[in-house]
Amino acid sequence: MNDSPIRFGLIGTGRIGQVHARSIAENPRTALSRVADPFVEGARSVAARFGGTPTDSADELLAAGDLDAVLIASPTPTHVPLISAALDAGLPVLCEKPIDLDLAAVDALRGRVAASPVPVAIGFNRRFDPAFADVRARVRAGEIGELEQLTITSRDPAAPPADYVGVSGGIFRDMTIHDFDMARFFLPDIVEVQASGSTLFDEGARQHGDFDTAVVVLRSRSGALVTIVNSRHSAVGYDQRMEAFGSRGVLNVANAPTSLVSVSTAAAVEARPPYQDFFLDRYREAYAAELEAFVSTVRGEPSESPTFEDGRAALVLAEAAQRSAETGRSVPVDLD
Amino acid sequence: MNDSPIRFGLIGTGRIGQVHARSIAENPRTALSRVADPFVEGARSVAARFGGTPTDSADELLAAGDLDAVLIASPTPTHVPLISAALDAGLPVLCEKPIDLDLAAVDALRGRVAASPVPVAIGFNRRFDPAFADVRARVRAGEIGELEQLTITSRDPAAPPADYVGVSGGIFRDMTIHDFDMARFFLPDIVEVQASGSTLFDEGARQHGDFDTAVVVLRSRSGALVTIVNSRHSAVGYDQRMEAFGSRGVLNVANAPTSLVSVSTAAAVEARPPYQDFFLDRYREAYAAELEAFVSTVRGEPSESPTFEDGRAALVLAEAAQRSAETGRSVPVDLD
Amino acid sequence: MNDSPIRFGLIGTGRIGQVHARSIAENPRTALSRVADPFVEGARSVAARFGGTPTDSADELLAAGDLDAVLIASPTPTHVPLISAALDAGLPVLCEKPIDLDLAAVDALRGRVAASPVPVAIGFNRRFDPAFADVRARVRAGEIGELEQLTITSRDPAAPPADYVGVSGGIFRDMTIHDFDMARFFLPDIVEVQASGSTLFDEGARQHGDFDTAVVVLRSRSGALVTIVNSRHSAVGYDQRMEAFGSRGVLNVANAPTSLVSVSTAAAVEARPPYQDFFLDRYREAYAAELEAFVSTVRGEPSESPTFEDGRAALVLAEAAQRSAETGRSVPVDLD
Amino acid sequence: MNDSPIRFGLIGTGRIGQVHARSIAENPRTALSRVADPFVEGARSVAARFGGTPTDSADELLAAGDLDAVLIASPTPTHVPLISAALDAGLPVLCEKPIDLDLAAVDALRGRVAASPVPVAIGFNRRFDPAFADVRARVRAGEIGELEQLTITSRDPAAPPADYVGVSGGIFRDMTIHDFDMARFFLPDIVEVQASGSTLFDEGARQHGDFDTAVVVLRSRSGALVTIVNSRHSAVGYDQRMEAFGSRGVLNVANAPTSLVSVSTAAAVEARPPYQDFFLDRYREAYAAELEAFVSTVRGEPSESPTFEDGRAALVLAEAAQRSAETGRSVPVDLD
């Protein structure tokens, strides 16, 4: 492979696929070679903007023989078969999260991936956000002593369409999945899950028996506790915060401002405009860094790409949270 | 009683008793008439500073016949018998929290209090903190729409002595009790409790089988969720925050700064000195306002003194949290 | 004098006189012995609340022979004769600022004060504000390297009555006088003054040929520049800020919040209620600390009470600012 | 011209020329057609990255006949002759500030520009910064009532090389020039200038008789006062703030953070990493918006490109400031 750019095949050209296409085009170490989407117009449009040969067939893309890696950004149910096909083709994979909504399907692939000579990485982009990555590095460096509590506040600007809720696998598999992985980014060895859910405002959630509001508490092997506070809506914008509480101090990640301006009047002082309200704005840098890490993974350089096991672990936690929320019991988990 | 100051008998002259003695002396509507403590030097010292006749006998104080109200600030095990004796004497009571560590003892007194012609108030001082009271008033006024989530962060500066931990009744009855009441200040109808505890750093907690770190999730009848994050220590000072998350916005209570000064250098910008680290500093105004409210209660004016039922409810939640943390199951509660 | 409380005679019982009366009554090292005001009802009222014998005659007070110190809080035109009379009586003086509106009157007293065996202190209370005092201590300790620029923002909540403006001596003598002293608290050796004034909103200022808006630039002997930004009104509350800019960093004093609560909605985030809007609230601690320092001065202990020379220097700067604003020329000053 | 991209000739390929080259390449309404620099390698490198034909001759570029506009980013002494030559060629011009260091040279061109059928715009990029532009729009919309005071804090991260200082025209022409234009963005009718300068830390400034520290006060026709606080260095990063103080409130522009992370320990709370320290980072969006506005100007659409008169006015203010700082007198100016 040497120093020539890694030739990517991109499967899936929806919103997130387009983000990856841009990242691939802008990164000097990567090039977009092939683009597949059964909705071939999508593939053509992306190829026109970011390079590569379009096709309506993922199989054709994988069979072409001129790729160095595959990025899977197609709908969740296609992930497992496409990862499998990519491994058949001997190609490293970066696959969007979640691997699947069904743990059994993931486990069926697990041995195959473990034995694979090429890497399979999962797209937990938030690990690559500069703020979260910085906090983790500083926690590891001991800046706040022992990590005792991690509090993750994660609220979307607005609930998804009711149709989507119905196929999402539920709030824990669909939304909290990111927070489960973030928890494990700091405390990989989670041993117990407690979850509470409520349905307070979203008609879609109500229709599909899902929650729109949730709190999850995770216990790590060390006894450190992680608290995740979720909501499907947030009037003030995308709410993505973290507090890492240690024996000697606290590291905080604040929400992303949209302006440097504040206003003060007789009514209120230091008021600022609402936070960023779109995940692609909030995590723009994270997506680019995620790709950069995967390039290192592919090149065999030291890297921190989340693994298939990380993807599986997040799903295990999501399933445990669902069960805990339904039964009112804490659920022990074994991520090994 | 008219407009003459309410004559208080104070029982107990430890740290918190002295706080109340000062409040009574400084409030123009109250006067300190009698002070009792079996350690009579304490009673004498408080009487010398803030007025009143000292005695070593609470019985003598209650029998004197020249009091309008009693403030009980003696050790927890004396609360129930002293409330009972005060009611015998026909005197309104303001009693420090908790009523008792044992719900059975509280329940034994419950009917008596319910039937009493004079009020019994419990000293949940935080309800009277200007910040928390303001948030609650604004939530009630609808400023943030429907209240969906309440997040209370409550961490003490440092763990208490090991001896104290042994008789404290455990972190939920001793420390979280304040947070349970604060939760009910916003959402009185709690129906379910889930709790997780860890013992991470405090030798006293370890010796006595107690937790030093805890997270509690409460569900209200409406489905709103309350998250309480506790620790027995905090390197940055007394950590007392709240986030009330509603359908249309968020109200936050920040920690209390100790200075208006910040410093910026090449190493870090806008760094401020640590927060207040003593509850008597943080809640100074709250204690005075608590007394003021109790005066209104005694005078039969509209008031918001926490009731015996509020005190009982906080203990019910503490017991439920203890059980949940021990069993890993959510515990339904009925506060009626 | 030993350890018995310093017996104060207070002259003047207006708003600021009452502040001092309270400080004297609350400080365990001081006692209010005599209170004088030609409006004898004021003297009686203050004496009833804070102690001492009332009189309508400052002469009688000074002649009583049972005082250890005098606090002069009467109208400005009485300051010079009363300081003089106090020195005749051999009594240490703490006199409110300004010494006089007329430099000639101050200079007539200057030699007398310099030769006096008892101290004369001037009430520049802001030096004793915990925030400003902290910044100065840290600047002196070298925390931000060499002090290069000092920016003082000082705006009153609302313009004074038109009548007052007419006898105030103008904005520089009346309001900026505090900022001149604050500048000298950091950089005593001011050598040049440049000032600009405008009359933008206050009818009283317009009637009396005064400014309601001003900017003053002071040059210190070292070349460090001080910028003072003034306004007679401020919609957001009392605006009292400072930025000390040094070669290695910056120290800032923020405005004093009135609450720990902030609100975030779709319209604006982190909005807080307006700042304190009354100087007696903002500088409550400063007045008490000012008295405490004067007690040390009287006792011959090391202290930092502003001197008569400090009071004169502030007036020299005010006169120079007035001249600069009128002529458009920078005015050299010699404070020695 | 229709809807086809505006074909730009870029003259000058130094640091700022490269910024513009990128903006031209990235803006869908513009294209880089020709690039001139006497250092032809620079022109070739820019052309290779962003498009266009390189040349070492600005004359050749202007004579090519296939351009729609010229962007002048060459050294200051070339600005006047190049603007003149561009007008000869009938081409609209966007020229970097300052027009010239010598007002006489600017005035010699003034009539020519006034009579020109094509526009000449000056590159005051800060007008296009989202924060400053937002504050100005809100001031104009009356959000803070009448604008009474504008305070601009503008400090560079580090002093330029001594050689540069020698040819810079001095701090007022070189650095404050941006702040003069910003002042006029809010208050165009400046009538008087007062300036103070000091040389405190920069050896280059000392060698060349320049200041490294300055404060300028401008008076507008309305009486509103502008205060500009400058330094050639800043330990905490690029310091670019503004406070617009009005009769009904205040709008503030804060410094640009580099991270969402803060840390709190027993030593200090809420400490954040230093601000951005490079003007190209701080004003990245501003440069793109500046180009966008110029495209509108060229197309005859409503636009806000700063004009040649704006460029001249800033220079008039700079000269006046220099004279005021040297003489200690306020300098009246007439910008008409």
Tab-separated table of C-alpha atoms in Angstrom, chain B residues 41-276:
chain	number	residue	atom	x	y	z
B	41	GLU	CA	-21.705	24.485	79.249
B	42	GLY	CA	-22.946	24.486	75.662
B	43	ALA	CA	-26.317	25.813	76.771
B	44	ARG	CA	-24.690	28.501	78.880
B	45	SER	CA	-22.387	29.613	76.099
B	46	VAL	CA	-25.203	29.899	73.561
B	47	ALA	CA	-27.437	31.722	76.056
B	48	ALA	CA	-24.654	34.165	76.800
B	49	ARG	CA	-24.220	34.988	73.123
B	50	PHE	CA	-27.779	34.896	71.885
B	51	GLY	CA	-29.989	35.278	74.959
B	52	GLY	CA	-32.245	33.027	77.039
B	53	THR	CA	-31.983	30.935	80.181
B	54	PRO	CA	-29.735	27.877	80.005
B	55	THR	CA	-30.533	24.471	81.418
B	56	ASP	CA	-29.257	20.916	81.139
B	57	SER	CA	-32.778	19.543	80.908
B	58	ALA	CA	-35.047	19.539	77.897
B	59	ASP	CA	-37.893	18.511	80.205
B	60	GLU	CA	-37.358	21.602	82.313
B	61	LEU	CA	-37.329	23.733	79.204
B	62	LEU	CA	-40.578	22.276	77.935
B	63	ALA	CA	-42.220	22.565	81.355
B	64	ALA	CA	-41.329	26.213	81.848
B	65	GLY	CA	-44.598	27.412	80.416
B	66	ASP	CA	-43.207	30.614	78.935
B	67	LEU	CA	-42.362	29.411	75.434
B	68	ASP	CA	-44.192	29.823	72.127
B	69	ALA	CA	-42.218	27.284	70.075
B	70	VAL	CA	-39.451	24.689	70.285
B	71	LEU	CA	-36.523	24.178	67.982
B	72	ILE	CA	-35.032	20.693	68.235
B	73	ALA	CA	-31.382	20.478	67.179
B	74	SER	CA	-30.294	17.617	69.412
B	75	PRO	CA	-28.996	14.238	68.187
B	76	THR	CA	-31.271	12.261	65.883
B	77	PRO	CA	-32.291	9.545	68.398
B	78	THR	CA	-33.835	12.226	70.636
B	79	HIS	CA	-36.018	13.746	67.904
B	80	VAL	CA	-39.050	11.488	68.225
B	81	PRO	CA	-39.359	11.646	72.037
B	82	LEU	CA	-38.738	15.404	72.041
B	83	ILE	CA	-41.324	16.091	69.346
B	84	SER	CA	-43.737	14.007	71.364
B	85	ALA	CA	-42.954	15.920	74.562
B	86	ALA	CA	-43.298	19.236	72.786
B	87	LEU	CA	-46.720	18.253	71.526
B	88	ASP	CA	-47.609	17.263	75.093
B	89	ALA	CA	-46.658	20.776	76.066
B	90	GLY	CA	-48.773	22.160	73.216
B	91	LEU	CA	-45.773	23.777	71.528
B	92	PRO	CA	-45.141	24.109	67.795
B	93	VAL	CA	-41.959	22.323	66.737
B	94	LEU	CA	-39.235	22.909	64.203
B	95	CYS	CA	-37.094	19.751	64.244
B	96	GLU	CA	-33.864	19.127	62.440
B	97	LYS	CA	-33.796	16.365	59.848
B	98	PRO	CA	-33.945	13.382	59.876
B	99	ILE	CA	-36.921	12.710	62.149
B	100	ASP	CA	-35.385	9.346	62.936
B	101	LEU	CA	-33.271	6.737	61.202
B	102	ASP	CA	-36.012	4.146	61.715
B	103	LEU	CA	-39.250	4.469	59.789
B	104	ALA	CA	-41.150	2.464	62.434
B	105	ALA	CA	-40.352	5.064	65.051
B	106	VAL	CA	-41.519	7.808	62.714
B	107	ASP	CA	-44.709	5.971	61.924
B	108	ALA	CA	-45.426	5.471	65.613
B	109	LEU	CA	-45.563	9.250	65.943
B	110	ARG	CA	-47.322	9.911	62.680
B	111	GLY	CA	-50.930	9.775	63.844
B	112	ARG	CA	-50.136	11.914	66.833
B	113	VAL	CA	-48.658	14.622	64.650
B	114	ALA	CA	-51.483	14.439	62.141
B	115	ALA	CA	-53.989	15.027	64.920
B	116	SER	CA	-51.993	17.764	66.609
B	117	PRO	CA	-53.447	21.265	66.717
B	118	VAL	CA	-49.914	22.726	66.625
B	119	PRO	CA	-47.576	22.393	63.669
B	120	VAL	CA	-44.494	20.180	63.406
B	121	ALA	CA	-41.992	21.353	60.771
B	122	ILE	CA	-38.847	19.579	59.642
B	123	GLY	CA	-35.585	21.416	58.935
B	124	PHE	CA	-34.993	20.796	55.263
B	125	ASN	CA	-33.062	24.009	54.918
B	126	ARG	CA	-32.227	23.642	51.238
B	127	ARG	CA	-35.801	24.373	50.230
B	128	PHE	CA	-35.117	27.889	51.486
B	129	ASP	CA	-31.908	28.433	49.553
B	130	PRO	CA	-32.607	31.426	47.275
B	131	ALA	CA	-31.349	29.597	44.182
B	132	PHE	CA	-33.289	26.360	44.628
B	133	ALA	CA	-36.396	28.254	45.712
B	134	ASP	CA	-36.121	30.487	42.656
B	135	VAL	CA	-35.818	27.528	40.293
B	136	ARG	CA	-38.837	25.873	41.839
B	137	ALA	CA	-40.902	29.044	41.594
B	138	ARG	CA	-39.941	29.442	37.953
B	139	VAL	CA	-40.672	25.800	37.150
B	140	ARG	CA	-44.082	26.234	38.755
B	141	ALA	CA	-44.644	29.401	36.761
B	142	GLY	CA	-44.111	27.358	33.598
B	143	GLU	CA	-40.914	29.085	32.453
B	144	ILE	CA	-39.455	25.831	31.114
B	145	GLY	CA	-42.700	24.049	30.189
B	146	GLU	CA	-43.282	20.601	31.641
B	147	LEU	CA	-40.599	19.404	34.045
B	148	GLU	CA	-39.242	16.167	32.563
B	149	GLN	CA	-35.927	15.566	34.301
B	150	LEU	CA	-34.338	16.870	37.471
B	151	THR	CA	-30.639	16.263	38.002
B	152	ILE	CA	-29.245	16.948	41.458
B	153	THR	CA	-25.500	16.830	42.019
B	154	SER	CA	-24.699	16.807	45.698
B	155	ARG	CA	-21.226	16.137	46.968
B	156	ASP	CA	-19.780	16.962	50.353
B	157	PRO	CA	-16.310	18.488	50.585
B	158	ALA	CA	-14.972	15.575	52.654
B	159	ALA	CA	-16.164	12.349	54.216
B	160	PRO	CA	-17.216	12.522	57.894
B	161	PRO	CA	-15.233	10.764	60.649
B	162	ALA	CA	-15.466	6.971	60.629
B	163	ASP	CA	-17.242	7.021	64.009
B	164	TYR	CA	-19.946	9.223	62.621
B	165	VAL	CA	-20.401	7.019	59.565
B	166	GLY	CA	-21.110	4.110	61.929
B	167	VAL	CA	-24.123	5.830	63.494
B	168	SER	CA	-25.248	7.867	60.488
B	169	GLY	CA	-27.734	5.324	59.179
B	170	GLY	CA	-25.825	5.174	55.905
B	171	ILE	CA	-25.302	7.621	53.076
B	172	PHE	CA	-28.932	7.556	51.908
B	173	ARG	CA	-30.432	8.413	55.330
B	174	ASP	CA	-27.660	10.786	56.259
B	175	MET	CA	-26.674	12.662	53.128
B	176	THR	CA	-29.032	11.848	50.269
B	177	ILE	CA	-31.934	12.611	52.604
B	178	HIS	CA	-31.542	16.268	51.619
B	179	ASP	CA	-31.658	15.379	47.954
B	180	PHE	CA	-34.725	13.200	48.410
B	181	ASP	CA	-36.500	16.139	49.942
B	182	MET	CA	-35.244	18.446	47.204
B	183	ALA	CA	-36.586	16.001	44.609
B	184	ARG	CA	-39.965	16.091	46.345
B	185	PHE	CA	-39.839	19.893	46.540
B	186	PHE	CA	-40.222	19.736	42.757
B	187	LEU	CA	-41.953	16.389	42.276
B	188	PRO	CA	-43.737	15.323	45.480
B	189	ASP	CA	-45.281	12.161	44.072
B	190	ILE	CA	-42.356	9.772	43.836
B	191	VAL	CA	-43.454	6.216	43.083
B	192	GLU	CA	-40.229	4.298	42.464
B	193	VAL	CA	-36.604	4.307	43.600
B	194	GLN	CA	-33.519	2.817	41.968
B	195	ALA	CA	-30.150	3.189	43.626
B	196	SER	CA	-26.528	2.223	43.060
B	197	GLY	CA	-23.774	2.602	45.587
B	198	SER	CA	-20.022	2.127	45.617
B	199	THR	CA	-17.307	2.335	48.201
B	200	LEU	CA	-14.309	3.834	46.495
B	201	PHE	CA	-12.223	5.979	48.800
B	202	ASP	CA	-13.529	6.312	52.366
B	203	GLU	CA	-12.151	3.945	54.948
B	204	GLY	CA	-14.968	4.803	57.347
B	205	ALA	CA	-17.566	3.758	54.807
B	206	ARG	CA	-15.673	0.559	54.157
B	207	GLN	CA	-15.495	-0.304	57.851
B	208	HIS	CA	-19.200	0.199	58.346
B	209	GLY	CA	-20.460	-1.358	55.129
B	210	ASP	CA	-21.596	2.006	53.832
B	211	PHE	CA	-21.211	3.617	50.412
B	212	ASP	CA	-19.202	6.777	49.741
B	213	THR	CA	-20.476	7.162	46.168
B	214	ALA	CA	-24.049	6.776	44.976
B	215	VAL	CA	-26.482	7.452	42.174
B	216	VAL	CA	-30.234	7.360	42.750
B	217	VAL	CA	-32.975	7.545	40.136
B	218	LEU	CA	-36.490	8.437	41.238
B	219	ARG	CA	-39.622	8.150	39.152
B	220	SER	CA	-42.499	10.488	39.804
B	221	ARG	CA	-46.120	9.612	39.181
B	222	SER	CA	-46.017	11.799	36.049
B	223	GLY	CA	-43.078	9.782	34.698
B	224	ALA	CA	-40.579	12.590	35.241
B	225	LEU	CA	-37.204	11.201	36.311
B	226	VAL	CA	-34.959	12.565	39.034
B	227	THR	CA	-31.258	11.705	39.041
B	228	ILE	CA	-29.242	12.244	42.200
B	229	VAL	CA	-25.443	12.029	41.986
B	230	ASN	CA	-23.681	11.834	45.356
B	231	SER	CA	-20.180	11.615	46.663
B	232	ARG	CA	-18.812	11.931	50.169
B	233	HIS	CA	-15.907	14.038	48.912
B	234	SER	CA	-15.210	16.756	46.367
B	235	ALA	CA	-11.802	18.251	45.676
B	236	VAL	CA	-13.255	21.488	44.308
B	237	GLY	CA	-15.413	22.381	47.316
B	238	TYR	CA	-19.016	21.806	48.302
B	239	ASP	CA	-20.741	20.638	45.102
B	240	GLN	CA	-24.416	21.547	45.171
B	241	ARG	CA	-25.935	21.857	41.739
B	242	MET	CA	-29.238	21.288	40.029
B	243	GLU	CA	-30.535	21.080	36.509
B	244	ALA	CA	-34.281	21.278	35.945
B	245	PHE	CA	-34.892	20.137	32.388
B	246	GLY	CA	-38.241	21.002	30.882
B	247	SER	CA	-39.954	20.738	27.565
B	248	ARG	CA	-39.179	24.359	26.752
B	249	GLY	CA	-35.900	25.006	28.528
B	250	VAL	CA	-33.529	24.371	31.383
B	251	LEU	CA	-32.932	26.063	34.729
B	252	ASN	CA	-29.558	25.561	36.359
B	253	VAL	CA	-28.134	26.183	39.803
B	254	ALA	CA	-24.358	26.613	39.750
B	255	ASN	CA	-21.930	26.170	42.605
B	256	ALA	CA	-21.309	29.173	44.827
B	257	PRO	CA	-18.144	31.060	43.910
B	258	THR	CA	-15.889	32.448	46.602
B	259	SER	CA	-14.491	35.308	44.577
B	260	LEU	CA	-15.183	37.548	41.595
B	261	VAL	CA	-11.578	37.134	40.428
B	262	SER	CA	-10.371	34.954	37.585
B	263	VAL	CA	-6.905	34.551	36.182
B	264	SER	CA	-5.742	33.828	32.648
B	265	THR	CA	-2.254	32.815	31.651
B	266	ALA	CA	-0.559	30.903	28.884
B	267	ALA	CA	-1.422	27.740	30.817
B	268	ALA	CA	-5.146	28.282	31.342
B	269	VAL	CA	-7.738	31.012	31.078
B	270	GLU	CA	-10.568	32.194	33.295
B	271	ALA	CA	-9.530	30.040	36.241
B	272	ARG	CA	-11.321	30.901	39.463
B	273	PRO	CA	-10.690	29.871	43.059
B	274	PRO	CA	-12.522	26.768	44.360
B	275	TYR	CA	-16.146	26.928	45.443
B	276	GLN	CA	-17.368	27.446	48.980
